[in-house]
Amino acid sequence: MPLKSHDVLALEEMDAEDIRLILDTADSLKEIMFRAIKKVPTLRGKTVVTLFYEPSTRTRTSFELAAKYMSADTVSISTTTSSIQKGETLRDTVRTLEAMGADLVVMRHPVSGSCHYLARCLDAPVINAGDGMHEHPTQGLLDLFTIRERKGRLEGLTVAIVGDILHSRVARSDIWGLLKMGARVRVAGPPTLLPPGLEDVGVRVCRTVEEALQDADVVQVLRIQRERQRGGYFPSVREYAKFFGVNAARLGLAKPDVLLMHPGPMNRGVEITSDIADGPRAVIREQVTNGVAVRMALLYLLLGGREE
Amino acid sequence: MREKARIMDAEGIRRAVVRIAHEILERNKGTQNLVLVGIRRRGVPLACRLARTIEEIEGARLPTGVLDITLYRDDLSTRLDQPVVHRTEVPFDVSGKRVVLVDDVLYTGRTVRAAMDAIMDLGRPQVIQLAVLVDRGHRELPIRADYVGKNLPTSRREVVAVRLQETDGRDEVVIEEPCAADQGKER
């Protein structure tokens, strides 16, 4: 029962069956990370290229460790040290990599849709590690995994996503993934940072954070992306923290067994207060661990045992 | 698939498990440091049955684990159907232990090779032994079983089907042969 998709570009394009297969596979592979020797020979002789046109520590490291735990070789290319500086086009860069024998390309790029373009240029599978304001499907999958592992299910849960929905590719992937798996999704944030059309796909848009958090099973707090904040979407960071920051009092409105999630990196004291980020309801570190397991699963499903 | 011969029934399987349990205890001089690891899928219920039988004989409950060998297969890049990975659950340290691997059928030996690699990635056992319900021959690797329920000479085109209550709803071992209706289907 292989994955139906050749690439992993967006959860919007993936069906529930494929998502379930990825989560189940990740569940089986997670154990490897806790072994004394964290390595299985499954992807020996395969080469994974990570190509990042935007800064990233956790996503890139997560992919590289996932590949190494599965015995694949990894090559990482960043824009500052490569021929991209000399004006090489994206297409030429990846065609060169493919000619050198890359079996799979992981890309992060500031332009929405760039991974789709890449997938059309390449025969090798492509995994989107974040394209502009579009999607970050592996983050969406690790969030689904974390919720399912802790709650035992996704169906019927109420998940509140709080913050800058407009610029957030994490929010987009989370929303598509959660809706496909039968969860209810609410969002809250400054009105300037809520994209239009959310209600049309079945998301409940709340006027206040309190309304969104009321009796929620899961709260995903998004990072305020200061690098995308030149447009004056809200008056000040202080005001944002006051009206939209998640703190102990607001978290208290959710169910007692609520899961507090954050895709990282956190702006402590802005969108989330330190006491709850380090508190018993937070599963933020688990999200990071699960990210490696989910990426191992994707590498296995895309590279392990298929002759194209 | 046409049934060609019925090799074991529930009672036959039960007796084989009891005999193997005694042989394991005899060879290892008791249960000291002994652990059982079943290879998915049908090695798992067999390992549980052996553990229960050994408990009845010696009064000691052996640690029992579950091994999924998918990640260690040598045919992953040639198979068209990608196998689903299931969990490996070996909730004890295998280092210094006497590990008895349990599987239903020993055939080419490739599964056992993969299982040994998987076990060695988890630690360094003192000994690895192999218990199988059926040894049907046609080895492709220098591997043999330490405990065998039944030696069964077969031809390569035959299929040995082991069915167990826990996975298939009944206990039996039968030899099946592809018939005209199976033409074009794999196995």
Short mmCIF file of N, CA and C in Angstrom, two decimals, chain A residues 1 27-29 35 39-42 300-301 304-305 307, chain B residues 70-72 76-77 79 82-83 85-88 121-122:
data_model
loop_
_atom_site.label_atom_id
_atom_site.label_comp_id
_atom_site.label_asym_id
_atom_site.label_seq_id
_atom_site.Cartn_x
_atom_site.Cartn_y
_atom_site.Cartn_z
N MET A 1 0.84 -1.19 0.00
CA MET A 1 0.00 0.00 0.00
C MET A 1 0.88 1.26 0.00
N ASP A 27 4.51 6.41 13.38
CA ASP A 27 4.30 5.77 14.67
C ASP A 27 5.22 4.55 14.81
N SER A 28 5.38 3.80 13.71
CA SER A 28 6.24 2.61 13.75
C SER A 28 7.72 3.00 13.81
N LEU A 29 8.07 4.11 13.19
CA LEU A 29 9.49 4.46 13.07
C LEU A 29 10.02 5.25 14.27
N ARG A 35 16.66 4.41 20.32
CA ARG A 35 17.62 3.31 20.43
C ARG A 35 19.00 3.84 20.80
N LYS A 39 19.97 4.05 14.03
CA LYS A 39 20.16 3.89 12.60
C LYS A 39 19.56 2.57 12.12
N VAL A 40 18.82 2.67 11.02
CA VAL A 40 18.37 1.45 10.32
C VAL A 40 18.89 1.55 8.88
N PRO A 41 19.11 0.41 8.22
CA PRO A 41 19.80 0.45 6.93
C PRO A 41 18.90 0.72 5.73
N THR A 42 17.64 1.03 5.98
CA THR A 42 16.62 1.02 4.94
C THR A 42 16.93 1.84 3.68
N TYR A 300 10.84 7.18 3.90
CA TYR A 300 10.61 5.76 3.61
C TYR A 300 9.53 5.58 2.53
N LEU A 301 8.44 6.30 2.69
CA LEU A 301 7.32 6.11 1.76
C LEU A 301 7.65 6.62 0.36
N GLY A 304 11.64 4.39 -0.25
CA GLY A 304 11.86 2.99 0.10
C GLY A 304 11.06 2.08 -0.80
N GLY A 305 11.73 1.32 -1.60
CA GLY A 305 11.09 0.21 -2.29
C GLY A 305 10.12 0.55 -3.39
N GLU A 307 10.12 1.12 -7.55
CA GLU A 307 10.88 1.27 -8.77
C GLU A 307 10.04 2.04 -9.75
N THR B 70 10.72 -5.11 8.25
CA THR B 70 10.56 -4.38 6.97
C THR B 70 11.75 -3.49 6.63
N LEU B 71 12.25 -2.76 7.64
CA LEU B 71 13.33 -1.80 7.38
C LEU B 71 14.64 -2.48 7.06
N TYR B 72 14.71 -3.80 7.28
CA TYR B 72 15.95 -4.55 7.07
C TYR B 72 15.86 -5.48 5.87
N LEU B 76 13.73 -4.37 -0.79
CA LEU B 76 12.90 -3.16 -0.79
C LEU B 76 12.97 -2.42 -2.13
N SER B 77 14.17 -2.40 -2.73
CA SER B 77 14.31 -1.61 -3.97
C SER B 77 13.83 -2.37 -5.20
N ARG B 79 10.93 -4.61 -4.96
CA ARG B 79 9.50 -4.89 -4.85
C ARG B 79 8.68 -3.74 -5.40
N GLN B 82 5.06 -1.64 -1.88
CA GLN B 82 5.85 -1.24 -0.73
C GLN B 82 5.25 -1.79 0.56
N PRO B 83 6.04 -2.55 1.33
CA PRO B 83 5.45 -3.09 2.56
C PRO B 83 5.20 -2.00 3.60
N VAL B 85 5.29 -0.52 7.20
CA VAL B 85 6.15 -0.71 8.37
C VAL B 85 5.27 -0.78 9.61
N HIS B 86 5.48 -1.81 10.42
CA HIS B 86 4.79 -1.87 11.71
C HIS B 86 5.81 -1.70 12.83
N ARG B 87 5.30 -1.59 14.02
CA ARG B 87 6.16 -1.31 15.16
C ARG B 87 7.05 -2.49 15.54
N THR B 88 8.28 -2.16 15.92
CA THR B 88 9.13 -3.12 16.62
C THR B 88 8.97 -2.81 18.10
N ASP B 121 21.07 -4.51 15.90
CA ASP B 121 21.00 -3.06 16.01
C ASP B 121 20.46 -2.62 17.36
N LEU B 122 19.77 -3.54 18.05
CA LEU B 122 19.20 -3.20 19.36
C LEU B 122 20.17 -3.50 20.50
#
